[in-house]
């Protein structure tokens, strides 16, 4: 990069529009903590997944028809007639799942290492905004093939808004553009599904801005003391991210080429039928824990509020966690409760995947209660009563000693 | 970092490793791009529709029909004796795009050609222009009764699609 | 750290597995299909037999609207054989010069038409039940080809009689009852290659054919996938070696 800037023309250009020095500053010289572990790979992987989704999505939009009578046929045409259409569609469908996998792991890393704590609260908020935008985008994208799960998923999720007192019904009709999910709904979902990923890109830029302003958290969770704590991002983390991307792409390719429908639902290969609901509606796997919380509350408005609260509570996390120690490495009690929360989320996932009958109902209620208990009661208490293990003096010191 | 201790030999081997890795990654990226390009080429269903059959029996002498072939107009003209004679009387050296009438037809009474002006793609009008043929209203190209360019900006004669007679009154275009 | 990632990954992969849990129907026995596995491909001879079963039996009630006759070239038929098969079917033509609808012989670019003009006619001819289009049935049912094979090859009782509601008992159907009478009986079709047309043989062949109909690009997918994964293994290995070299002198 420095060699490039010695070139006269490039220096002249960079002086007028500093793209090169900007890139140099943010992607090469950017000082990163020298002790980041592989859990810090998921951010760049999420970026890679976002780019893959946008590129395959734009290409699919060249062949897809957003009309209730033609959408399903146009998707089948992509699968059968368009050159490499099957590859592009399976990439997009499985790419959505992989996007959520890496984003959930990215969030779990943040929870474990306390990345949401001061001074990174805004960074954390922006990440949650990205998550909400991703959920909206994924939901509307799932509607587009116009299969049975698309149609009934859209019906169920849009009906959540009807729980709002008084104005619920008009809002739902406004969302639908009619009296049920129909062609108007499909059309607007296509438009928004195309738009939102670019909004996500915008928020990602803010997310990175906030990150580079306050610098990365690290596995020790301690503040940096000086330049000896850092190494330049390039080449050390670019190559580490490249290796991570390779592993990610191998796992992605295994699903894409050998189990492309594993994370989908067979019912979505049946064209949408407004008169017949499939026997067992489930959302995509990445919504299952939230879906379980929705169903755990035996009240329409209550369920919707609980589901919304389960995400919005995360915005308050920097203040609900009263401990000043960031990393779970030095928090013996918190560490246990972190894993309990992860198990709780998996239990909720199973509850969401199974029909709301038998023991699944009380189980999902217990798991829902525990979810809120963790954030509202346990976290503040652990922060007050826990005796953290002694922190190292600096990032560089334990590293250099070892 | 602590690179100073590394000898020059080690340096070259490391550089080779990085260059090789970069090259492999670049090859992979180049191959991954192909599906994204190829998807814009005509799809299998489009290619399957690329030939049509046209029944000539309802076209009287001196008339023409226009059929849709690959999304383009194809003129099928049942020429009169006068049309044919006029087309064959033209000295070939006078033509901008030299071609005899015989080269342009399978049977003299049937002229089949793509109805798109070779200038900028408009559809010429029949029975107009200075040469008893077609006239393009967009920029004033005149075609004769064999569809050859005679006057105006167009560089080439109206194109002849590949076609064959299946029987006396049916052709297959494409 | 390693434990952290592995545990999270394990948790994440457990969840979708349960999303496939079936309802109150019997799980079909697993058949060993030629297209299973990493190197699996379709058995062309089996697909051609399956096509004969579809045409001889299923097509009396079921369409196959996403499969075009020209697609059959991919399973080993010649262009002329495809034309000959297409010519057996009638499809809607253009309107004639009086504006009236016409019909014509199907051409290679047409799809297998439904034997009924519309869903209402199909229901009226089948005691109120709608024979579904079979193009995607191998992907739209849990266990795909195993399910089809079990449903038509194993599920009916011998000399099955419809119950009082007109439905036949079949444990592989959701709910345990199906409107379709037993479609197969020995020698329901005559195979061109002389294979004995037992119910087991026909149900297996047609299930494989319907899998091909639902997923015609399976072979290309697996072939490309193998190359892509081998390439990625090499590239990732190189990245790893580079990473080790670069980090060798960094204390971390």
CSV table of N, CA, C and O in Angstrom, one decimal, chain B residues 40-136:
chain,number,residue,atom,x,y,z
B,40,UNK,N,-27.1,-15.1,-17.4
B,40,UNK,CA,-27.8,-14.1,-18.3
B,40,UNK,C,-27.9,-14.5,-19.7
B,40,UNK,O,-28.6,-13.9,-20.5
B,41,UNK,N,-27.2,-15.6,-20.1
B,41,UNK,CA,-27.4,-16.2,-21.4
B,41,UNK,C,-28.8,-16.8,-21.6
B,41,UNK,O,-29.5,-17.1,-20.6
B,42,UNK,N,-29.3,-17.0,-22.8
B,42,UNK,CA,-30.6,-17.5,-23.0
B,42,UNK,C,-30.8,-18.9,-22.3
B,42,UNK,O,-29.9,-19.7,-22.3
B,43,UNK,N,-31.9,-19.0,-21.6
B,43,UNK,CA,-32.1,-20.2,-20.7
B,43,UNK,C,-32.6,-21.3,-21.6
B,43,UNK,O,-33.0,-21.1,-22.8
B,44,UNK,N,-32.7,-22.5,-21.0
B,44,UNK,CA,-33.1,-23.7,-21.8
B,44,UNK,C,-34.4,-23.6,-22.4
B,44,UNK,O,-34.6,-24.0,-23.5
B,45,UNK,N,-35.4,-23.0,-21.7
B,45,UNK,CA,-36.7,-22.9,-22.3
B,45,UNK,C,-36.7,-21.9,-23.5
B,45,UNK,O,-37.5,-22.0,-24.4
B,46,UNK,N,-35.9,-20.9,-23.4
B,46,UNK,CA,-35.8,-19.9,-24.5
B,46,UNK,C,-35.2,-20.6,-25.7
B,46,UNK,O,-35.7,-20.5,-26.8
B,47,UNK,N,-34.1,-21.4,-25.5
B,47,UNK,CA,-33.5,-22.0,-26.6
B,47,UNK,C,-34.4,-23.1,-27.2
B,47,UNK,O,-34.4,-23.3,-28.5
B,48,UNK,N,-35.3,-23.7,-26.4
B,48,UNK,CA,-36.2,-24.7,-26.9
B,48,UNK,C,-37.2,-24.1,-27.9
B,48,UNK,O,-37.8,-24.8,-28.7
B,49,UNK,N,-37.5,-22.9,-27.7
B,49,UNK,CA,-38.6,-22.2,-28.5
B,49,UNK,C,-38.0,-21.5,-29.7
B,49,UNK,O,-38.6,-20.7,-30.4
B,50,UNK,N,-36.7,-21.9,-30.1
B,50,UNK,CA,-36.0,-21.0,-31.1
B,50,UNK,C,-36.4,-21.4,-32.5
B,50,UNK,O,-35.9,-20.8,-33.5
B,51,UNK,N,-37.2,-22.4,-32.8
B,51,UNK,CA,-37.7,-22.7,-34.1
B,51,UNK,C,-39.2,-22.7,-34.2
B,51,UNK,O,-39.9,-23.2,-33.2
B,52,UNK,N,-39.8,-22.2,-35.3
B,52,UNK,CA,-41.2,-22.2,-35.4
B,52,UNK,C,-41.6,-22.7,-36.8
B,52,UNK,O,-40.8,-22.7,-37.7
B,53,UNK,N,-42.8,-23.2,-36.9
B,53,UNK,CA,-43.3,-23.6,-38.3
B,53,UNK,C,-44.4,-22.6,-38.7
B,53,UNK,O,-45.2,-22.1,-38.0
B,54,UNK,N,-44.3,-22.2,-40.0
B,54,UNK,CA,-45.3,-21.3,-40.6
B,54,UNK,C,-46.0,-21.9,-41.7
B,54,UNK,O,-45.4,-22.5,-42.7
B,55,UNK,N,-47.3,-21.8,-41.7
B,55,UNK,CA,-48.2,-22.3,-42.8
B,55,UNK,C,-48.3,-21.2,-43.8
B,55,UNK,O,-48.8,-20.1,-43.5
B,56,UNK,N,-47.9,-21.5,-45.1
B,56,UNK,CA,-47.9,-20.5,-46.1
B,56,UNK,C,-49.2,-20.4,-46.9
B,56,UNK,O,-49.5,-19.5,-47.6
B,57,UNK,N,-50.0,-21.5,-46.7
B,57,UNK,CA,-51.2,-21.6,-47.6
B,57,UNK,C,-52.1,-20.4,-47.6
B,57,UNK,O,-52.7,-20.0,-48.6
B,58,UNK,N,-52.3,-19.7,-46.4
B,58,UNK,CA,-53.3,-18.6,-46.5
B,58,UNK,C,-52.8,-17.3,-47.0
B,58,UNK,O,-53.5,-16.3,-47.1
B,59,UNK,N,-51.5,-17.2,-47.5
B,59,UNK,CA,-51.0,-16.0,-48.0
B,59,UNK,C,-51.1,-15.8,-49.5
B,59,UNK,O,-50.5,-16.6,-50.3
B,60,UNK,N,-52.0,-14.9,-50.0
B,60,UNK,CA,-52.2,-14.8,-51.4
B,60,UNK,C,-51.0,-14.1,-52.1
B,60,UNK,O,-50.2,-13.4,-51.4
B,61,UNK,N,-50.9,-14.2,-53.4
B,61,UNK,CA,-49.8,-13.6,-54.2
B,61,UNK,C,-49.9,-12.1,-54.0
B,61,UNK,O,-51.0,-11.5,-54.0
B,62,UNK,N,-48.7,-11.5,-53.8
B,62,UNK,CA,-48.7,-10.1,-53.6
B,62,UNK,C,-48.9,-9.6,-52.2
B,62,UNK,O,-48.8,-8.4,-51.9
B,63,UNK,N,-49.1,-10.5,-51.2
B,63,UNK,CA,-49.3,-10.1,-49.9
B,63,UNK,C,-48.2,-10.7,-49.0
B,63,UNK,O,-47.4,-11.5,-49.4
B,64,UNK,N,-48.1,-10.1,-47.8
B,64,UNK,CA,-47.1,-10.7,-46.8
B,64,UNK,C,-47.7,-10.9,-45.5
B,64,UNK,O,-48.7,-10.2,-45.1
B,65,UNK,N,-47.2,-11.8,-44.7
B,65,UNK,CA,-47.6,-11.9,-43.3
B,65,UNK,C,-46.3,-11.7,-42.5
B,65,UNK,O,-45.2,-11.8,-43.0
B,66,UNK,N,-46.6,-11.3,-41.2
B,66,UNK,CA,-45.4,-11.1,-40.3
B,66,UNK,C,-45.6,-12.1,-39.2
B,66,UNK,O,-46.7,-12.1,-38.6
B,67,UNK,N,-44.6,-12.9,-38.9
B,67,UNK,CA,-44.7,-13.9,-37.8
B,67,UNK,C,-43.6,-13.5,-36.8
B,67,UNK,O,-42.6,-12.9,-37.1
B,68,UNK,N,-43.9,-13.9,-35.5
B,68,UNK,CA,-43.0,-13.7,-34.5
B,68,UNK,C,-42.0,-14.8,-34.3
B,68,UNK,O,-42.4,-16.0,-34.0
B,69,UNK,N,-40.7,-14.6,-34.5
B,69,UNK,CA,-39.7,-15.6,-34.3
B,69,UNK,C,-38.6,-15.1,-33.4
B,69,UNK,O,-38.0,-14.1,-33.7
B,70,UNK,N,-38.4,-15.8,-32.3
B,70,UNK,CA,-37.4,-15.4,-31.3
B,70,UNK,C,-37.6,-13.9,-30.9
B,70,UNK,O,-36.7,-13.2,-30.8
B,71,UNK,N,-38.9,-13.5,-30.8
B,71,UNK,CA,-39.2,-12.2,-30.4
B,71,UNK,C,-39.0,-11.1,-31.4
B,71,UNK,O,-39.1,-9.9,-31.1
B,72,UNK,N,-38.7,-11.6,-32.7
B,72,UNK,CA,-38.5,-10.6,-33.8
B,72,UNK,C,-39.5,-10.8,-34.9
B,72,UNK,O,-40.0,-12.0,-35.1
B,73,UNK,N,-39.9,-9.8,-35.6
B,73,UNK,CA,-40.8,-10.0,-36.8
B,73,UNK,C,-40.1,-10.6,-37.9
B,73,UNK,O,-39.0,-10.3,-38.3
B,74,UNK,N,-40.7,-11.7,-38.5
B,74,UNK,CA,-40.2,-12.3,-39.8
B,74,UNK,C,-41.2,-12.0,-40.8
B,74,UNK,O,-42.4,-12.3,-40.7
B,75,UNK,N,-40.8,-11.4,-41.9
B,75,UNK,CA,-41.7,-11.1,-43.1
B,75,UNK,C,-41.7,-12.3,-44.0
B,75,UNK,O,-40.6,-12.8,-44.4
B,76,UNK,N,-42.9,-12.8,-44.3
B,76,UNK,CA,-43.0,-13.9,-45.3
B,76,UNK,C,-43.8,-13.3,-46.4
B,76,UNK,O,-45.0,-13.1,-46.3
B,77,UNK,N,-43.2,-13.1,-47.6
B,77,UNK,CA,-43.9,-12.4,-48.7
B,77,UNK,C,-44.1,-13.3,-49.9
B,77,UNK,O,-43.1,-14.0,-50.3
B,78,UNK,N,-45.3,-13.4,-50.3
B,78,UNK,CA,-45.6,-14.2,-51.5
B,78,UNK,C,-45.5,-13.3,-52.7
B,78,UNK,O,-46.3,-12.5,-53.0
B,79,UNK,N,-44.3,-13.3,-53.4
B,79,UNK,CA,-44.0,-12.3,-54.4
B,79,UNK,C,-44.7,-12.6,-55.7
B,79,UNK,O,-44.9,-13.7,-56.1
B,80,UNK,N,-45.0,-11.5,-56.5
B,80,UNK,CA,-45.5,-11.6,-57.8
B,80,UNK,C,-44.4,-11.9,-58.8
B,80,UNK,O,-43.2,-11.6,-58.5
B,81,UNK,N,-44.8,-12.3,-60.0
B,81,UNK,CA,-43.8,-12.4,-61.1
B,81,UNK,C,-43.0,-11.1,-61.3
B,81,UNK,O,-41.8,-11.1,-61.4
B,82,UNK,N,-43.7,-10.0,-61.2
B,82,UNK,CA,-43.1,-8.7,-61.4
B,82,UNK,C,-42.0,-8.4,-60.4
B,82,UNK,O,-40.9,-7.9,-60.7
B,83,UNK,N,-42.4,-8.7,-59.1
B,83,UNK,CA,-41.4,-8.5,-58.0
B,83,UNK,C,-40.1,-9.3,-58.3
B,83,UNK,O,-39.0,-8.8,-58.1
B,84,UNK,N,-40.3,-10.6,-58.7
B,84,UNK,CA,-39.2,-11.4,-58.9
B,84,UNK,C,-38.3,-10.9,-60.0
B,84,UNK,O,-37.1,-10.8,-59.9
B,85,UNK,N,-39.0,-10.6,-61.2
B,85,UNK,CA,-38.2,-10.1,-62.3
B,85,UNK,C,-37.4,-8.8,-62.0
B,85,UNK,O,-36.3,-8.6,-62.3
B,86,UNK,N,-38.1,-7.9,-61.3
B,86,UNK,CA,-37.5,-6.7,-60.9
B,86,UNK,C,-36.2,-6.9,-60.1
B,86,UNK,O,-35.2,-6.3,-60.3
B,87,UNK,N,-36.4,-7.8,-59.1
B,87,UNK,CA,-35.3,-8.1,-58.2
B,87,UNK,C,-34.1,-8.7,-59.0
B,87,UNK,O,-32.9,-8.5,-58.7
B,88,UNK,N,-34.4,-9.6,-60.0
B,88,UNK,CA,-33.3,-10.3,-60.7
B,88,UNK,C,-32.7,-9.4,-61.7
B,88,UNK,O,-31.6,-9.8,-62.2
B,89,UNK,N,-33.4,-8.3,-62.1
B,89,UNK,CA,-32.8,-7.5,-63.2
B,89,UNK,C,-31.7,-6.5,-62.7
B,89,UNK,O,-31.0,-5.9,-63.5
B,90,UNK,N,-31.7,-6.4,-61.4
B,90,UNK,CA,-30.7,-5.4,-60.8
B,90,UNK,C,-29.3,-5.8,-61.0
B,90,UNK,O,-28.9,-7.0,-60.6
B,91,UNK,N,-28.4,-5.0,-61.6
B,91,UNK,CA,-27.0,-5.4,-61.8
B,91,UNK,C,-26.4,-5.4,-60.4
B,91,UNK,O,-26.5,-4.5,-59.6
B,92,UNK,N,-25.7,-6.5,-60.1
B,92,UNK,CA,-25.2,-6.8,-58.7
B,92,UNK,C,-24.2,-5.8,-58.3
B,92,UNK,O,-24.1,-5.5,-57.1
B,93,UNK,N,-23.4,-5.2,-59.3
B,93,UNK,CA,-22.4,-4.2,-58.8
B,93,UNK,C,-22.9,-2.9,-58.3
B,93,UNK,O,-22.2,-2.2,-57.7
B,94,UNK,N,-24.2,-2.7,-58.6
B,94,UNK,CA,-24.8,-1.5,-58.1
B,94,UNK,C,-25.2,-1.5,-56.6
B,94,UNK,O,-25.5,-0.5,-56.0
B,95,UNK,N,-25.1,-2.8,-56.0
B,95,UNK,CA,-25.6,-3.0,-54.7
B,95,UNK,C,-24.5,-2.6,-53.6
B,95,UNK,O,-23.3,-2.9,-53.8
B,96,UNK,N,-25.0,-2.1,-52.5
B,96,UNK,CA,-24.1,-1.8,-51.4
B,96,UNK,C,-23.6,-3.1,-50.7
B,96,UNK,O,-22.5,-3.2,-50.3
B,97,UNK,N,-24.6,-4.1,-50.6
B,97,UNK,CA,-24.3,-5.4,-50.0
B,97,UNK,C,-24.6,-6.4,-51.1
B,97,UNK,O,-25.7,-6.9,-51.2
B,98,UNK,N,-23.6,-6.7,-51.9
B,98,UNK,CA,-23.9,-7.4,-53.2
B,98,UNK,C,-24.4,-8.8,-52.9
B,98,UNK,O,-23.7,-9.6,-52.2
B,99,UNK,N,-25.5,-9.2,-53.4
B,99,UNK,CA,-26.1,-10.5,-53.2
B,99,UNK,C,-27.2,-10.6,-54.3
B,99,UNK,O,-28.0,-9.7,-54.5
B,100,UNK,N,-27.2,-11.8,-55.0
B,100,UNK,CA,-28.2,-12.0,-56.0
B,100,UNK,C,-29.5,-12.4,-55.3
B,100,UNK,O,-29.5,-12.9,-54.2
B,101,UNK,N,-30.6,-12.2,-56.1
B,101,UNK,CA,-31.9,-12.6,-55.5
B,101,UNK,C,-31.9,-14.1,-55.3
B,101,UNK,O,-32.5,-14.6,-54.3
B,102,UNK,N,-31.3,-14.9,-56.2
B,102,UNK,CA,-31.3,-16.3,-56.0
B,102,UNK,C,-30.6,-16.7,-54.7
B,102,UNK,O,-31.1,-17.7,-54.1
B,103,UNK,N,-29.6,-16.0,-54.3
B,103,UNK,CA,-29.0,-16.4,-53.0
B,103,UNK,C,-29.9,-16.1,-51.8
B,103,UNK,O,-29.7,-16.6,-50.7
B,104,UNK,N,-31.0,-15.3,-52.0
B,104,UNK,CA,-31.8,-14.9,-50.9
B,104,UNK,C,-33.1,-15.6,-50.7
B,104,UNK,O,-33.9,-15.3,-49.8
B,105,UNK,N,-33.4,-16.5,-51.7
B,105,UNK,CA,-34.6,-17.3,-51.6
B,105,UNK,C,-34.4,-18.8,-51.7
B,105,UNK,O,-33.4,-19.2,-52.3
B,106,UNK,N,-35.3,-19.6,-51.2
B,106,UNK,CA,-35.3,-21.0,-51.5
B,106,UNK,C,-36.2,-21.3,-52.7
B,106,UNK,O,-35.8,-21.9,-53.7
B,107,UNK,N,-37.4,-20.8,-52.6
B,107,UNK,CA,-38.3,-20.8,-53.8
B,107,UNK,C,-38.5,-19.3,-54.2
B,107,UNK,O,-38.8,-18.5,-53.3
B,108,UNK,N,-38.4,-19.0,-55.5
B,108,UNK,CA,-38.5,-17.5,-55.9
B,108,UNK,C,-39.7,-16.8,-55.4
B,108,UNK,O,-39.7,-15.6,-55.1
B,109,UNK,N,-40.9,-17.5,-55.3
B,109,UNK,CA,-42.1,-16.8,-55.0
B,109,UNK,C,-42.2,-16.5,-53.5
B,109,UNK,O,-43.0,-15.7,-53.1
B,110,UNK,N,-41.4,-17.1,-52.7
B,110,UNK,CA,-41.5,-16.9,-51.2
B,110,UNK,C,-40.2,-16.2,-50.8
B,110,UNK,O,-39.1,-16.7,-50.8
B,111,UNK,N,-40.3,-15.0,-50.3
B,111,UNK,CA,-39.2,-14.2,-49.7
B,111,UNK,C,-39.4,-14.2,-48.2
B,111,UNK,O,-40.5,-13.7,-47.7
B,112,UNK,N,-38.5,-14.8,-47.4
B,112,UNK,CA,-38.6,-14.9,-46.0
B,112,UNK,C,-37.4,-14.1,-45.4
B,112,UNK,O,-36.3,-14.5,-45.7
B,113,UNK,N,-37.7,-13.1,-44.6
B,113,UNK,CA,-36.5,-12.4,-44.0
B,113,UNK,C,-36.9,-11.8,-42.7
B,113,UNK,O,-38.1,-11.6,-42.3
B,114,UNK,N,-35.9,-11.5,-41.9
B,114,UNK,CA,-36.1,-10.9,-40.6
B,114,UNK,C,-36.4,-9.4,-40.8
B,114,UNK,O,-35.6,-8.7,-41.4
B,115,UNK,N,-37.6,-9.0,-40.3
B,115,UNK,CA,-38.0,-7.6,-40.6
B,115,UNK,C,-37.5,-6.6,-39.7
B,115,UNK,O,-38.2,-5.8,-39.1
B,116,UNK,N,-36.2,-6.5,-39.6
B,116,UNK,CA,-35.5,-5.5,-38.8
B,116,UNK,C,-34.5,-4.8,-39.6
B,116,UNK,O,-33.6,-5.4,-40.2
B,117,UNK,N,-34.6,-3.5,-39.7
B,117,UNK,CA,-33.7,-2.6,-40.5
B,117,UNK,C,-32.3,-2.8,-39.9
B,117,UNK,O,-32.0,-2.8,-38.7
B,118,UNK,N,-31.3,-3.0,-40.8
B,118,UNK,CA,-30.0,-3.3,-40.4
B,118,UNK,C,-29.2,-2.0,-39.9
B,118,UNK,O,-28.1,-2.0,-39.6
B,119,UNK,N,-30.0,-0.9,-40.0
B,119,UNK,CA,-29.4,0.4,-39.5
B,119,UNK,C,-29.4,0.3,-37.9
B,119,UNK,O,-28.4,0.1,-37.3
B,120,UNK,N,-30.6,0.6,-37.4
B,120,UNK,CA,-30.7,0.7,-35.9
B,120,UNK,C,-31.9,-0.1,-35.3
B,120,UNK,O,-32.3,0.2,-34.2
B,121,UNK,N,-32.4,-1.1,-36.1
B,121,UNK,CA,-33.3,-2.0,-35.5
B,121,UNK,C,-34.8,-1.7,-35.6
B,121,UNK,O,-35.6,-2.3,-34.9
B,122,UNK,N,-35.2,-0.7,-36.4
B,122,UNK,CA,-36.7,-0.5,-36.5
B,122,UNK,C,-37.3,-1.5,-37.5
B,122,UNK,O,-36.5,-2.2,-38.1
B,123,UNK,N,-38.6,-1.5,-37.5
B,123,UNK,CA,-39.3,-2.5,-38.4
B,123,UNK,C,-39.7,-1.7,-39.7
B,123,UNK,O,-40.5,-0.8,-39.6
B,124,UNK,N,-39.2,-2.1,-40.9
B,124,UNK,CA,-39.5,-1.4,-42.1
B,124,UNK,C,-40.9,-1.6,-42.5
B,124,UNK,O,-41.5,-2.6,-42.2
B,125,UNK,N,-41.5,-0.6,-43.3
B,125,UNK,CA,-42.9,-0.7,-43.8
B,125,UNK,C,-42.9,-1.4,-45.2
B,125,UNK,O,-42.0,-1.1,-46.0
B,126,UNK,N,-43.9,-2.2,-45.4
B,126,UNK,CA,-44.0,-2.9,-46.7
B,126,UNK,C,-44.6,-2.0,-47.8
B,126,UNK,O,-45.3,-1.1,-47.4
B,127,UNK,N,-44.3,-2.3,-49.0
B,127,UNK,CA,-44.9,-1.6,-50.2
B,127,UNK,C,-44.6,-0.2,-50.1
B,127,UNK,O,-45.5,0.6,-50.5
B,128,UNK,N,-43.5,0.2,-49.7
B,128,UNK,CA,-43.1,1.7,-49.7
B,128,UNK,C,-41.7,1.8,-50.1
B,128,UNK,O,-41.0,0.9,-50.3
B,129,UNK,N,-41.3,3.1,-50.3
B,129,UNK,CA,-39.9,3.4,-50.7
B,129,UNK,C,-39.8,3.4,-52.2
B,129,UNK,O,-40.7,3.1,-52.9
B,130,UNK,N,-38.6,3.7,-52.6
B,130,UNK,CA,-38.3,4.0,-54.0
B,130,UNK,C,-38.1,2.8,-54.9
B,130,UNK,O,-37.9,2.8,-56.1
B,131,UNK,N,-38.1,1.6,-54.2
B,131,UNK,CA,-37.6,0.4,-55.0
B,131,UNK,C,-38.7,-0.8,-54.9
B,131,UNK,O,-38.3,-1.9,-54.9
B,132,UNK,N,-39.9,-0.4,-54.7
B,132,UNK,CA,-41.0,-1.4,-54.7
B,132,UNK,C,-40.8,-2.5,-53.6
B,132,UNK,O,-41.0,-3.7,-53.8
B,133,UNK,N,-40.2,-2.1,-52.5
B,133,UNK,CA,-39.9,-3.0,-51.5
B,133,UNK,C,-40.3,-2.5,-50.1
B,133,UNK,O,-41.5,-2.2,-49.9
B,134,UNK,N,-39.4,-2.2,-49.3
B,134,UNK,CA,-39.6,-1.8,-47.9
B,134,UNK,C,-38.9,-0.5,-47.7
B,134,UNK,O,-37.9,-0.2,-48.3
B,135,UNK,N,-39.5,0.2,-46.7
B,135,UNK,CA,-38.9,1.6,-46.4
B,135,UNK,C,-38.9,1.7,-44.9
B,135,UNK,O,-39.9,1.4,-44.2
B,136,UNK,N,-37.8,2.0,-44.3
B,136,UNK,CA,-37.7,2.2,-42.9
B,136,UNK,C,-38.0,3.6,-42.5
B,136,UNK,O,-37.3,4.5,-42.9
